[in-house]
Amino acid sequence: MTLVGVEELRAAQQRIAGVAVRTPLLPCPWAADGTRRLYLKPESLQPTGAFKIRGAYNRLAALTEEERARGVVAQSSGNHAQAVAYAARELGIKAVIVMPDTSPAVKVENTRSFGAEVILVPPGERDTLPAELAERHGYVWVPPYDDPYIIAGQGTVGLELGEDAPDELDTVLVPVSGGGLISGTAAALKLTCPGVRVVGVEPELAADAQASLHSGVHTAWPVADTYRTIADGLRTPSVGTLPFAHLQAYVDDIVTVSEAEIRATVALLARRGRLVAEPSGAVAPAAYFHRAEEIGGRVVAAVVSGGNIEPTLLAELLGTEA
């Protein structure tokens, strides 16, 4: 299986320039504890509120004219949905998005606002209907993570981290769902900044990637189990086939955080970091605050992967003690 390399990562970086934002690397003096320092990479500042625009635009921009004319179909709990819809609108491509009916209303509404047709289905049908629609209508399927163009696009996060980080950076924390973000980010860092540790972070209630990496066996969790976590963007039952190969090649470890720790970190990022993060976006920083012994490191960067949170949930979590 061919892994994404520097050439593909650099091509993606050029392709998405001017569409995806080059997000800053924010120092967090309020998070220093005398022995460790934290930097945050706020992908919540992207046009669609999450890192997914990088991979989606890279995939759609690489389509042939014949493929663009056919339109695209994608499945997502919300952030890939918005990204594909936005990229499709920018490129003049018809987009159909399959979303679970449990998706946050804000993500469904945003996806529709970018001009996509949204089809809501029970969670168990999210990953099967797109193939049927592609077969029936000729759409090009744009998977959320199991695709080299998607992985390369998400990997531009890692390229930027390597270019912007202080020389003493030793650990990068990345959330894990289907594995596109951590695959591309880890590849970029390991290929351009050897020596930097890459640690994935998952909710305890959706820890299939940790089980896969630790056992060496590609493992899936039941949908009913992964849908227990508040981190709706990290409920994928298993990482993709290509992402799993990247995890094995480039990721040093995967740790988990609890639901209470995720909730507390959303509130902490808002109060101290002045960043709006959805629960999925708070998972990586949560490991810095609650899993110091497991992740190690003295100079740590954490990816805040998205900020598409329901206002009522944000208001609720702002009352959570950090």
PDB file of C-alpha atoms in Angstrom:
ATOM      1  CA  MET A   1       0.000   0.000   0.000  1.00  0.00           C
ATOM      2  CA  THR A   2       1.469   3.352  -1.085  1.00  0.00           C
ATOM      3  CA  LEU A   3       1.637   5.988   1.644  1.00  0.00           C
ATOM      4  CA  VAL A   4       1.299   9.706   1.032  1.00  0.00           C
ATOM      5  CA  GLY A   5       4.707  11.340   0.529  1.00  0.00           C
ATOM      6  CA  VAL A   6       6.198  14.823   0.546  1.00  0.00           C
ATOM      7  CA  GLU A   7       5.436  15.358  -3.145  1.00  0.00           C
ATOM      8  CA  GLU A   8       1.708  14.753  -2.616  1.00  0.00           C
ATOM      9  CA  LEU A   9       1.700  16.905   0.516  1.00  0.00           C
ATOM     10  CA  ARG A  10       3.392  19.834  -1.248  1.00  0.00           C
ATOM     11  CA  ALA A  11       1.031  19.516  -4.220  1.00  0.00           C
ATOM     12  CA  ALA A  12      -1.933  19.673  -1.858  1.00  0.00           C
ATOM     13  CA  GLN A  13      -0.468  22.714  -0.130  1.00  0.00           C
ATOM     14  CA  GLN A  14      -0.297  24.541  -3.458  1.00  0.00           C
ATOM     15  CA  ARG A  15      -3.749  23.367  -4.559  1.00  0.00           C
ATOM     16  CA  ILE A  16      -5.565  24.619  -1.447  1.00  0.00           C
ATOM     17  CA  ALA A  17      -3.656  27.909  -1.116  1.00  0.00           C
ATOM     18  CA  GLY A  18      -6.079  30.817  -0.992  1.00  0.00           C
ATOM     19  CA  VAL A  19      -9.018  28.556  -0.113  1.00  0.00           C
ATOM     20  CA  ALA A  20      -8.042  26.944   3.185  1.00  0.00           C
ATOM     21  CA  VAL A  21      -6.648  29.316   5.794  1.00  0.00           C
ATOM     22  CA  ARG A  22      -3.070  28.892   6.966  1.00  0.00           C
ATOM     23  CA  THR A  23      -4.055  28.821  10.623  1.00  0.00           C
ATOM     24  CA  PRO A  24      -1.662  30.279  13.208  1.00  0.00           C
ATOM     25  CA  LEU A  25       0.213  28.341  15.859  1.00  0.00           C
ATOM     26  CA  LEU A  26      -0.877  30.020  19.075  1.00  0.00           C
ATOM     27  CA  PRO A  27       1.352  30.063  22.167  1.00  0.00           C
ATOM     28  CA  CYS A  28      -0.630  29.399  25.353  1.00  0.00           C
ATOM     29  CA  PRO A  29       1.286  30.899  28.297  1.00  0.00           C
ATOM     30  CA  TRP A  30      -1.796  30.315  30.442  1.00  0.00           C
ATOM     31  CA  ALA A  31      -1.331  26.547  29.968  1.00  0.00           C
ATOM     32  CA  ALA A  32       2.349  26.365  30.960  1.00  0.00           C
ATOM     33  CA  ASP A  33       3.018  24.498  34.205  1.00  0.00           C
ATOM     34  CA  GLY A  34       6.711  25.202  34.747  1.00  0.00           C
ATOM     35  CA  THR A  35       7.911  22.124  32.881  1.00  0.00           C
ATOM     36  CA  ARG A  36       5.669  22.043  29.790  1.00  0.00           C
ATOM     37  CA  ARG A  37       4.495  24.536  27.172  1.00  0.00           C
ATOM     38  CA  LEU A  38       1.462  24.312  24.875  1.00  0.00           C
ATOM     39  CA  TYR A  39       0.751  25.636  21.387  1.00  0.00           C
ATOM     40  CA  LEU A  40      -2.648  25.346  19.714  1.00  0.00           C
ATOM     41  CA  LYS A  41      -3.336  24.963  15.970  1.00  0.00           C
ATOM     42  CA  PRO A  42      -6.913  26.369  15.682  1.00  0.00           C
ATOM     43  CA  GLU A  43      -8.445  24.708  12.625  1.00  0.00           C
ATOM     44  CA  SER A  44     -11.736  26.040  13.967  1.00  0.00           C
ATOM     45  CA  LEU A  45     -10.813  29.241  12.105  1.00  0.00           C
ATOM     46  CA  GLN A  46     -11.225  27.634   8.681  1.00  0.00           C
ATOM     47  CA  PRO A  47     -14.035  28.948   6.386  1.00  0.00           C
ATOM     48  CA  THR A  48     -16.162  25.907   7.246  1.00  0.00           C
ATOM     49  CA  GLY A  49     -15.120  25.833  10.904  1.00  0.00           C
ATOM     50  CA  ALA A  50     -12.900  22.725  10.708  1.00  0.00           C
ATOM     51  CA  PHE A  51      -9.797  21.245   9.080  1.00  0.00           C
ATOM     52  CA  LYS A  52     -11.870  19.208   6.625  1.00  0.00           C
ATOM     53  CA  ILE A  53     -11.805  21.949   3.972  1.00  0.00           C
ATOM     54  CA  ARG A  54      -8.161  21.053   3.291  1.00  0.00           C
ATOM     55  CA  GLY A  55      -8.818  17.491   2.191  1.00  0.00           C
ATOM     56  CA  ALA A  56     -12.172  18.142   0.537  1.00  0.00           C
ATOM     57  CA  TYR A  57     -10.879  20.949  -1.652  1.00  0.00           C
ATOM     58  CA  ASN A  58      -7.741  19.016  -2.538  1.00  0.00           C
ATOM     59  CA  ARG A  59      -9.879  16.057  -3.661  1.00  0.00           C
ATOM     60  CA  LEU A  60     -12.427  18.076  -5.657  1.00  0.00           C
ATOM     61  CA  ALA A  61      -9.848  20.358  -7.278  1.00  0.00           C
ATOM     62  CA  ALA A  62      -8.066  17.274  -8.640  1.00  0.00           C
ATOM     63  CA  LEU A  63     -11.180  15.908 -10.378  1.00  0.00           C
ATOM     64  CA  THR A  64     -11.244  15.819 -14.177  1.00  0.00           C
ATOM     65  CA  GLU A  65     -13.785  17.905 -16.083  1.00  0.00           C
ATOM     66  CA  GLU A  66     -15.771  14.740 -16.804  1.00  0.00           C
ATOM     67  CA  GLU A  67     -15.837  13.847 -13.102  1.00  0.00           C
ATOM     68  CA  ARG A  68     -16.887  17.364 -12.099  1.00  0.00           C
ATOM     69  CA  ALA A  69     -19.787  17.215 -14.528  1.00  0.00           C
ATOM     70  CA  ARG A  70     -21.065  14.036 -12.833  1.00  0.00           C
ATOM     71  CA  GLY A  71     -21.288  15.645  -9.389  1.00  0.00           C
ATOM     72  CA  VAL A  72     -20.075  14.246  -6.078  1.00  0.00           C
ATOM     73  CA  VAL A  73     -21.527  12.355  -3.133  1.00  0.00           C
ATOM     74  CA  ALA A  74     -20.068  12.175   0.364  1.00  0.00           C
ATOM     75  CA  GLN A  75     -21.003  10.961   3.825  1.00  0.00           C
ATOM     76  CA  SER A  76     -20.262  12.799   7.036  1.00  0.00           C
ATOM     77  CA  SER A  77     -21.431  13.584  10.535  1.00  0.00           C
ATOM     78  CA  GLY A  78     -20.938  17.247   9.724  1.00  0.00           C
ATOM     79  CA  ASN A  79     -17.489  18.718   9.143  1.00  0.00           C
ATOM     80  CA  HIS A  80     -16.592  16.790   5.973  1.00  0.00           C
ATOM     81  CA  ALA A  81     -20.145  17.510   4.817  1.00  0.00           C
ATOM     82  CA  GLN A  82     -19.666  21.252   5.137  1.00  0.00           C
ATOM     83  CA  ALA A  83     -16.237  21.087   3.548  1.00  0.00           C
ATOM     84  CA  VAL A  84     -17.389  19.127   0.489  1.00  0.00           C
ATOM     85  CA  ALA A  85     -20.402  21.405   0.092  1.00  0.00           C
ATOM     86  CA  TYR A  86     -18.216  24.516   0.306  1.00  0.00           C
ATOM     87  CA  ALA A  87     -15.556  23.182  -2.064  1.00  0.00           C
ATOM     88  CA  ALA A  88     -18.201  22.031  -4.527  1.00  0.00           C
ATOM     89  CA  ARG A  89     -19.815  25.461  -4.541  1.00  0.00           C
ATOM     90  CA  GLU A  90     -16.441  27.122  -5.128  1.00  0.00           C
ATOM     91  CA  LEU A  91     -15.725  24.788  -8.048  1.00  0.00           C
ATOM     92  CA  GLY A  92     -19.221  24.716  -9.545  1.00  0.00           C
ATOM     93  CA  ILE A  93     -19.889  21.036  -8.781  1.00  0.00           C
ATOM     94  CA  LYS A  94     -23.186  19.450  -7.693  1.00  0.00           C
ATOM     95  CA  ALA A  95     -22.866  17.897  -4.210  1.00  0.00           C
ATOM     96  CA  VAL A  96     -25.077  15.375  -2.411  1.00  0.00           C
ATOM     97  CA  ILE A  97     -24.254  14.730   1.243  1.00  0.00           C
ATOM     98  CA  VAL A  98     -25.458  11.796   3.337  1.00  0.00           C
ATOM     99  CA  MET A  99     -25.579  12.683   7.035  1.00  0.00           C
ATOM    100  CA  PRO A 100     -26.751  10.718  10.089  1.00  0.00           C
ATOM    101  CA  ASP A 101     -29.972  12.049  11.545  1.00  0.00           C
ATOM    102  CA  THR A 102     -28.138  12.525  14.840  1.00  0.00           C
ATOM    103  CA  SER A 103     -25.870  15.220  13.345  1.00  0.00           C
ATOM    104  CA  PRO A 104     -25.904  18.584  15.158  1.00  0.00           C
ATOM    105  CA  ALA A 105     -28.455  20.879  13.552  1.00  0.00           C
ATOM    106  CA  VAL A 106     -25.834  23.598  13.064  1.00  0.00           C
ATOM    107  CA  LYS A 107     -23.782  21.258  10.849  1.00  0.00           C
ATOM    108  CA  VAL A 108     -26.788  20.210   8.775  1.00  0.00           C
ATOM    109  CA  GLU A 109     -27.888  23.816   8.306  1.00  0.00           C
ATOM    110  CA  ASN A 110     -24.395  24.966   7.354  1.00  0.00           C
ATOM    111  CA  THR A 111     -24.062  22.179   4.795  1.00  0.00           C
ATOM    112  CA  ARG A 112     -27.327  23.151   3.156  1.00  0.00           C
ATOM    113  CA  SER A 113     -26.322  26.828   3.223  1.00  0.00           C
ATOM    114  CA  PHE A 114     -23.380  26.006   0.949  1.00  0.00           C
ATOM    115  CA  GLY A 115     -25.801  24.655  -1.650  1.00  0.00           C
ATOM    116  CA  ALA A 116     -25.520  20.886  -1.144  1.00  0.00           C
ATOM    117  CA  GLU A 117     -28.421  18.448  -1.150  1.00  0.00           C
ATOM    118  CA  VAL A 118     -28.523  16.794   2.280  1.00  0.00           C
ATOM    119  CA  ILE A 119     -29.992  13.322   2.859  1.00  0.00           C
ATOM    120  CA  LEU A 120     -30.515  12.407   6.530  1.00  0.00           C
ATOM    121  CA  VAL A 121     -30.360   8.701   7.408  1.00  0.00           C
ATOM    122  CA  PRO A 122     -30.040   6.506  10.528  1.00  0.00           C
ATOM    123  CA  PRO A 123     -26.380   6.311  11.656  1.00  0.00           C
ATOM    124  CA  GLY A 124     -26.003   2.732  10.463  1.00  0.00           C
ATOM    125  CA  GLU A 125     -26.797   3.763   6.865  1.00  0.00           C
ATOM    126  CA  ARG A 126     -24.393   6.681   6.655  1.00  0.00           C
ATOM    127  CA  ASP A 127     -21.540   4.689   5.145  1.00  0.00           C
ATOM    128  CA  THR A 128     -23.583   2.459   2.805  1.00  0.00           C
ATOM    129  CA  LEU A 129     -25.951   4.835   1.004  1.00  0.00           C
ATOM    130  CA  PRO A 130     -23.229   6.889  -0.796  1.00  0.00           C
ATOM    131  CA  ALA A 131     -22.070   3.846  -2.769  1.00  0.00           C
ATOM    132  CA  GLU A 132     -25.659   3.179  -3.841  1.00  0.00           C
ATOM    133  CA  LEU A 133     -26.129   6.787  -4.939  1.00  0.00           C
ATOM    134  CA  ALA A 134     -22.834   6.763  -6.836  1.00  0.00           C
ATOM    135  CA  GLU A 135     -23.907   3.618  -8.660  1.00  0.00           C
ATOM    136  CA  ARG A 136     -27.396   4.923  -9.376  1.00  0.00           C
ATOM    137  CA  HIS A 137     -26.539   8.482 -10.469  1.00  0.00           C
ATOM    138  CA  GLY A 138     -22.894   8.317 -11.522  1.00  0.00           C
ATOM    139  CA  TYR A 139     -21.687  10.619  -8.751  1.00  0.00           C
ATOM    140  CA  VAL A 140     -18.011  10.615  -7.804  1.00  0.00           C
ATOM    141  CA  TRP A 141     -17.672   9.429  -4.214  1.00  0.00           C
ATOM    142  CA  VAL A 142     -15.586  11.721  -1.994  1.00  0.00           C
ATOM    143  CA  PRO A 143     -14.780   9.658   1.124  1.00  0.00           C
ATOM    144  CA  PRO A 144     -14.134  11.465   4.402  1.00  0.00           C
ATOM    145  CA  TYR A 145     -10.734   9.889   5.104  1.00  0.00           C
ATOM    146  CA  ASP A 146      -9.857   6.743   3.132  1.00  0.00           C
ATOM    147  CA  ASP A 147      -8.387   8.521   0.101  1.00  0.00           C
ATOM    148  CA  PRO A 148      -4.821   9.697  -0.684  1.00  0.00           C
ATOM    149  CA  TYR A 149      -5.984  13.149  -1.810  1.00  0.00           C
ATOM    150  CA  ILE A 150      -7.984  13.608   1.396  1.00  0.00           C
ATOM    151  CA  ILE A 151      -5.028  12.476   3.508  1.00  0.00           C
ATOM    152  CA  ALA A 152      -2.600  14.752   1.630  1.00  0.00           C
ATOM    153  CA  GLY A 153      -4.922  17.716   2.034  1.00  0.00           C
ATOM    154  CA  GLN A 154      -5.306  17.156   5.773  1.00  0.00           C
ATOM    155  CA  GLY A 155      -1.540  16.649   5.944  1.00  0.00           C
ATOM    156  CA  THR A 156      -0.998  20.316   5.139  1.00  0.00           C
ATOM    157  CA  VAL A 157      -1.766  20.844   8.837  1.00  0.00           C
ATOM    158  CA  GLY A 158       1.450  18.940   9.568  1.00  0.00           C
ATOM    159  CA  LEU A 159       3.453  20.877   6.992  1.00  0.00           C
ATOM    160  CA  GLU A 160       2.381  24.153   8.583  1.00  0.00           C
ATOM    161  CA  LEU A 161       3.144  22.844  12.063  1.00  0.00           C
ATOM    162  CA  GLY A 162       6.647  21.867  10.979  1.00  0.00           C
ATOM    163  CA  GLU A 163       7.247  25.239   9.371  1.00  0.00           C
ATOM    164  CA  ASP A 164       5.822  27.379  12.193  1.00  0.00           C
ATOM    165  CA  ALA A 165       6.765  25.464  15.339  1.00  0.00           C
ATOM    166  CA  PRO A 166       9.655  26.386  17.608  1.00  0.00           C
ATOM    167  CA  ASP A 167      12.760  24.251  17.172  1.00  0.00           C
ATOM    168  CA  GLU A 168      12.184  22.606  20.538  1.00  0.00           C
ATOM    169  CA  LEU A 169       8.751  21.211  19.624  1.00  0.00           C
ATOM    170  CA  ASP A 170       8.816  17.536  20.613  1.00  0.00           C
ATOM    171  CA  THR A 171       5.180  16.319  20.658  1.00  0.00           C
ATOM    172  CA  VAL A 172       2.101  16.904  18.488  1.00  0.00           C
ATOM    173  CA  LEU A 173      -1.398  15.850  19.577  1.00  0.00           C
ATOM    174  CA  VAL A 174      -3.981  15.078  16.885  1.00  0.00           C
ATOM    175  CA  PRO A 175      -7.585  13.842  17.258  1.00  0.00           C
ATOM    176  CA  VAL A 176      -8.470  10.537  15.578  1.00  0.00           C
ATOM    177  CA  SER A 177     -11.714   9.547  13.885  1.00  0.00           C
ATOM    178  CA  GLY A 178     -11.483   7.977  10.440  1.00  0.00           C
ATOM    179  CA  GLY A 179      -7.791   8.769  10.473  1.00  0.00           C
ATOM    180  CA  GLY A 180      -7.358  11.222   7.604  1.00  0.00           C
ATOM    181  CA  LEU A 181      -6.088  14.110   9.720  1.00  0.00           C
ATOM    182  CA  ILE A 182      -3.652  12.137  11.833  1.00  0.00           C
ATOM    183  CA  SER A 183      -2.435  10.153   8.795  1.00  0.00           C
ATOM    184  CA  GLY A 184      -1.540  13.233   6.784  1.00  0.00           C
ATOM    185  CA  THR A 185      -0.264  15.232   9.747  1.00  0.00           C
ATOM    186  CA  ALA A 186       1.916  12.390  11.004  1.00  0.00           C
ATOM    187  CA  ALA A 187       3.323  11.734   7.535  1.00  0.00           C
ATOM    188  CA  ALA A 188       4.148  15.411   7.067  1.00  0.00           C
ATOM    189  CA  LEU A 189       5.849  15.700  10.442  1.00  0.00           C
ATOM    190  CA  LYS A 190       7.792  12.443  10.275  1.00  0.00           C
ATOM    191  CA  LEU A 191       9.010  13.205   6.742  1.00  0.00           C
ATOM    192  CA  THR A 192       9.989  16.837   7.377  1.00  0.00           C
ATOM    193  CA  CYS A 193      10.635  17.030  11.141  1.00  0.00           C
ATOM    194  CA  PRO A 194      12.075  13.679  12.214  1.00  0.00           C
ATOM    195  CA  GLY A 195      12.215  13.324  15.989  1.00  0.00           C
ATOM    196  CA  VAL A 196       8.846  14.931  16.705  1.00  0.00           C
ATOM    197  CA  ARG A 197       6.457  12.470  18.377  1.00  0.00           C
ATOM    198  CA  VAL A 198       2.915  12.260  16.994  1.00  0.00           C
ATOM    199  CA  VAL A 199       0.265  11.099  19.455  1.00  0.00           C
ATOM    200  CA  GLY A 200      -3.349  10.514  18.511  1.00  0.00           C
ATOM    201  CA  VAL A 201      -6.184  11.255  20.926  1.00  0.00           C
ATOM    202  CA  GLU A 202      -9.623   9.600  21.039  1.00  0.00           C
ATOM    203  CA  PRO A 203     -12.597   9.603  23.383  1.00  0.00           C
ATOM    204  CA  GLU A 204     -12.618   6.619  25.725  1.00  0.00           C
ATOM    205  CA  LEU A 205     -16.044   5.763  24.318  1.00  0.00           C
ATOM    206  CA  ALA A 206     -14.784   5.580  20.723  1.00  0.00           C
ATOM    207  CA  ALA A 207     -11.278   4.168  21.070  1.00  0.00           C
ATOM    208  CA  ASP A 208     -11.187   1.857  18.051  1.00  0.00           C
ATOM    209  CA  ALA A 209      -8.022   3.431  16.627  1.00  0.00           C
ATOM    210  CA  GLN A 210      -6.143   2.940  19.892  1.00  0.00           C
ATOM    211  CA  ALA A 211      -7.229  -0.708  19.933  1.00  0.00           C
ATOM    212  CA  SER A 212      -6.094  -1.079  16.318  1.00  0.00           C
ATOM    213  CA  LEU A 213      -2.691   0.535  16.813  1.00  0.00           C
ATOM    214  CA  HIS A 214      -1.903  -1.285  20.060  1.00  0.00           C
ATOM    215  CA  SER A 215      -2.969  -4.697  18.786  1.00  0.00           C
ATOM    216  CA  GLY A 216      -1.715  -4.342  15.228  1.00  0.00           C
ATOM    217  CA  VAL A 217      -5.119  -5.569  14.031  1.00  0.00           C
ATOM    218  CA  HIS A 218      -7.486  -3.246  12.180  1.00  0.00           C
ATOM    219  CA  THR A 219     -10.367  -3.118  14.663  1.00  0.00           C
ATOM    220  CA  ALA A 220     -13.923  -1.775  14.368  1.00  0.00           C
ATOM    221  CA  TRP A 221     -16.294  -0.820  17.169  1.00  0.00           C
ATOM    222  CA  PRO A 222     -20.092  -1.092  16.927  1.00  0.00           C
ATOM    223  CA  VAL A 223     -21.818   2.118  15.886  1.00  0.00           C
ATOM    224  CA  ALA A 224     -23.922   1.942  19.045  1.00  0.00           C
ATOM    225  CA  ASP A 225     -20.736   2.139  21.114  1.00  0.00           C
ATOM    226  CA  THR A 226     -18.986   5.000  19.309  1.00  0.00           C
ATOM    227  CA  TYR A 227     -22.166   7.088  19.254  1.00  0.00           C
ATOM    228  CA  ARG A 228     -22.061   7.356  23.051  1.00  0.00           C
ATOM    229  CA  THR A 229     -19.410  10.090  22.985  1.00  0.00           C
ATOM    230  CA  ILE A 230     -20.247  13.779  22.943  1.00  0.00           C
ATOM    231  CA  ALA A 231     -17.494  14.205  20.338  1.00  0.00           C
ATOM    232  CA  ASP A 232     -19.802  13.693  17.354  1.00  0.00           C
ATOM    233  CA  GLY A 233     -17.003  14.157  14.810  1.00  0.00           C
ATOM    234  CA  LEU A 234     -15.072  11.205  16.274  1.00  0.00           C
ATOM    235  CA  ARG A 235     -17.763   8.531  16.201  1.00  0.00           C
ATOM    236  CA  THR A 236     -16.441   6.627  13.172  1.00  0.00           C
ATOM    237  CA  PRO A 237     -16.450   2.874  14.004  1.00  0.00           C
ATOM    238  CA  SER A 238     -12.958   2.326  12.588  1.00  0.00           C
ATOM    239  CA  VAL A 239     -10.125   4.127  10.865  1.00  0.00           C
ATOM    240  CA  GLY A 240      -9.868   3.648   7.118  1.00  0.00           C
ATOM    241  CA  THR A 241      -7.652   1.064   5.471  1.00  0.00           C
ATOM    242  CA  LEU A 242      -5.162   3.597   4.101  1.00  0.00           C
ATOM    243  CA  PRO A 243      -5.152   5.633   7.340  1.00  0.00           C
ATOM    244  CA  PHE A 244      -4.437   2.470   9.344  1.00  0.00           C
ATOM    245  CA  ALA A 245      -1.315   1.893   7.251  1.00  0.00           C
ATOM    246  CA  HIS A 246      -0.227   5.486   7.995  1.00  0.00           C
ATOM    247  CA  LEU A 247      -0.909   5.012  11.715  1.00  0.00           C
ATOM    248  CA  GLN A 248       1.323   1.961  11.783  1.00  0.00           C
ATOM    249  CA  ALA A 249       4.085   3.746   9.891  1.00  0.00           C
ATOM    250  CA  TYR A 250       4.090   7.174  11.511  1.00  0.00           C
ATOM    251  CA  VAL A 251       2.052   7.443  14.741  1.00  0.00           C
ATOM    252  CA  ASP A 252       3.895   6.894  18.030  1.00  0.00           C
ATOM    253  CA  ASP A 253       0.877   6.266  20.260  1.00  0.00           C
ATOM    254  CA  ILE A 254      -2.832   6.902  20.779  1.00  0.00           C
ATOM    255  CA  VAL A 255      -4.277   7.904  24.145  1.00  0.00           C
ATOM    256  CA  THR A 256      -7.851   8.433  25.279  1.00  0.00           C
ATOM    257  CA  VAL A 257      -9.701  11.078  27.267  1.00  0.00           C
ATOM    258  CA  SER A 258     -12.972  10.880  29.192  1.00  0.00           C
ATOM    259  CA  GLU A 259     -16.250  12.616  28.460  1.00  0.00           C
ATOM    260  CA  ALA A 260     -15.819  14.843  31.513  1.00  0.00           C
ATOM    261  CA  GLU A 261     -12.340  15.843  30.355  1.00  0.00           C
ATOM    262  CA  ILE A 262     -13.618  16.708  26.871  1.00  0.00           C
ATOM    263  CA  ARG A 263     -16.397  18.831  28.312  1.00  0.00           C
ATOM    264  CA  ALA A 264     -14.063  20.640  30.675  1.00  0.00           C
ATOM    265  CA  THR A 265     -11.596  21.383  27.894  1.00  0.00           C
ATOM    266  CA  VAL A 266     -14.268  22.966  25.679  1.00  0.00           C
ATOM    267  CA  ALA A 267     -14.955  25.374  28.538  1.00  0.00           C
ATOM    268  CA  LEU A 268     -11.266  25.969  29.261  1.00  0.00           C
ATOM    269  CA  LEU A 269     -10.449  26.766  25.629  1.00  0.00           C
ATOM    270  CA  ALA A 270     -13.284  29.278  25.518  1.00  0.00           C
ATOM    271  CA  ARG A 271     -12.439  30.980  28.805  1.00  0.00           C
ATOM    272  CA  ARG A 272      -8.644  30.987  28.693  1.00  0.00           C
ATOM    273  CA  GLY A 273      -7.765  30.375  25.065  1.00  0.00           C
ATOM    274  CA  ARG A 274     -10.576  32.527  23.628  1.00  0.00           C
ATOM    275  CA  LEU A 275     -11.325  29.738  21.152  1.00  0.00           C
ATOM    276  CA  VAL A 276     -14.697  28.166  20.375  1.00  0.00           C
ATOM    277  CA  ALA A 277     -14.088  24.421  20.030  1.00  0.00           C
ATOM    278  CA  GLU A 278     -16.617  21.670  19.463  1.00  0.00           C
ATOM    279  CA  PRO A 279     -16.108  18.570  21.635  1.00  0.00           C
ATOM    280  CA  SER A 280     -14.205  16.794  18.846  1.00  0.00           C
ATOM    281  CA  GLY A 281     -11.945  19.812  18.521  1.00  0.00           C
ATOM    282  CA  ALA A 282     -11.184  19.811  22.240  1.00  0.00           C
ATOM    283  CA  VAL A 283     -10.055  16.175  22.428  1.00  0.00           C
ATOM    284  CA  ALA A 284      -6.384  16.751  21.543  1.00  0.00           C
ATOM    285  CA  PRO A 285      -5.890  19.665  23.970  1.00  0.00           C
ATOM    286  CA  ALA A 286      -7.690  17.598  26.626  1.00  0.00           C
ATOM    287  CA  ALA A 287      -4.830  15.099  26.497  1.00  0.00           C
ATOM    288  CA  TYR A 288      -2.339  17.865  27.304  1.00  0.00           C
ATOM    289  CA  PHE A 289      -4.311  18.851  30.397  1.00  0.00           C
ATOM    290  CA  HIS A 290      -5.336  15.388  31.605  1.00  0.00           C
ATOM    291  CA  ARG A 291      -2.876  12.814  30.198  1.00  0.00           C
ATOM    292  CA  ALA A 292       0.521  14.444  30.763  1.00  0.00           C
ATOM    293  CA  GLU A 293       2.243  11.262  31.921  1.00  0.00           C
ATOM    294  CA  GLU A 294       0.982   9.265  28.958  1.00  0.00           C
ATOM    295  CA  ILE A 295       1.830  11.755  26.214  1.00  0.00           C
ATOM    296  CA  GLY A 296       5.149  12.997  27.621  1.00  0.00           C
ATOM    297  CA  GLY A 297       6.800  15.985  25.986  1.00  0.00           C
ATOM    298  CA  ARG A 298       7.899  19.408  27.158  1.00  0.00           C
ATOM    299  CA  VAL A 299       6.877  21.517  24.161  1.00  0.00           C
ATOM    300  CA  VAL A 300       3.547  20.304  22.838  1.00  0.00           C
ATOM    301  CA  ALA A 301       1.309  21.378  19.948  1.00  0.00           C
ATOM    302  CA  ALA A 302      -2.345  20.301  19.859  1.00  0.00           C
ATOM    303  CA  VAL A 303      -4.693  20.526  16.895  1.00  0.00           C
ATOM    304  CA  VAL A 304      -8.078  22.106  17.662  1.00  0.00           C
ATOM    305  CA  SER A 305      -9.768  20.362  14.760  1.00  0.00           C
ATOM    306  CA  GLY A 306     -13.088  22.214  14.644  1.00  0.00           C
ATOM    307  CA  GLY A 307     -15.442  24.705  16.237  1.00  0.00           C
ATOM    308  CA  ASN A 308     -18.886  23.771  14.891  1.00  0.00           C
ATOM    309  CA  ILE A 309     -20.759  23.446  18.159  1.00  0.00           C
ATOM    310  CA  GLU A 310     -24.438  23.920  18.900  1.00  0.00           C
ATOM    311  CA  PRO A 311     -24.833  27.250  20.786  1.00  0.00           C
ATOM    312  CA  THR A 312     -26.954  25.580  23.478  1.00  0.00           C
ATOM    313  CA  LEU A 313     -24.284  22.930  24.070  1.00  0.00           C
ATOM    314  CA  LEU A 314     -21.555  25.582  24.259  1.00  0.00           C
ATOM    315  CA  ALA A 315     -23.589  27.502  26.812  1.00  0.00           C
ATOM    316  CA  GLU A 316     -24.029  24.318  28.839  1.00  0.00           C
ATOM    317  CA  LEU A 317     -20.329  23.414  28.722  1.00  0.00           C
ATOM    318  CA  LEU A 318     -19.190  26.900  29.678  1.00  0.00           C
ATOM    319  CA  GLY A 319     -20.540  26.054  33.100  1.00  0.00           C
ATOM    320  CA  THR A 320     -18.259  23.009  33.324  1.00  0.00           C
ATOM    321  CA  GLU A 321     -15.388  23.163  35.784  1.00  0.00           C
ATOM    322  CA  ALA A 322     -11.964  22.774  34.116  1.00  0.00           C
TER     323      ALA A 322
END
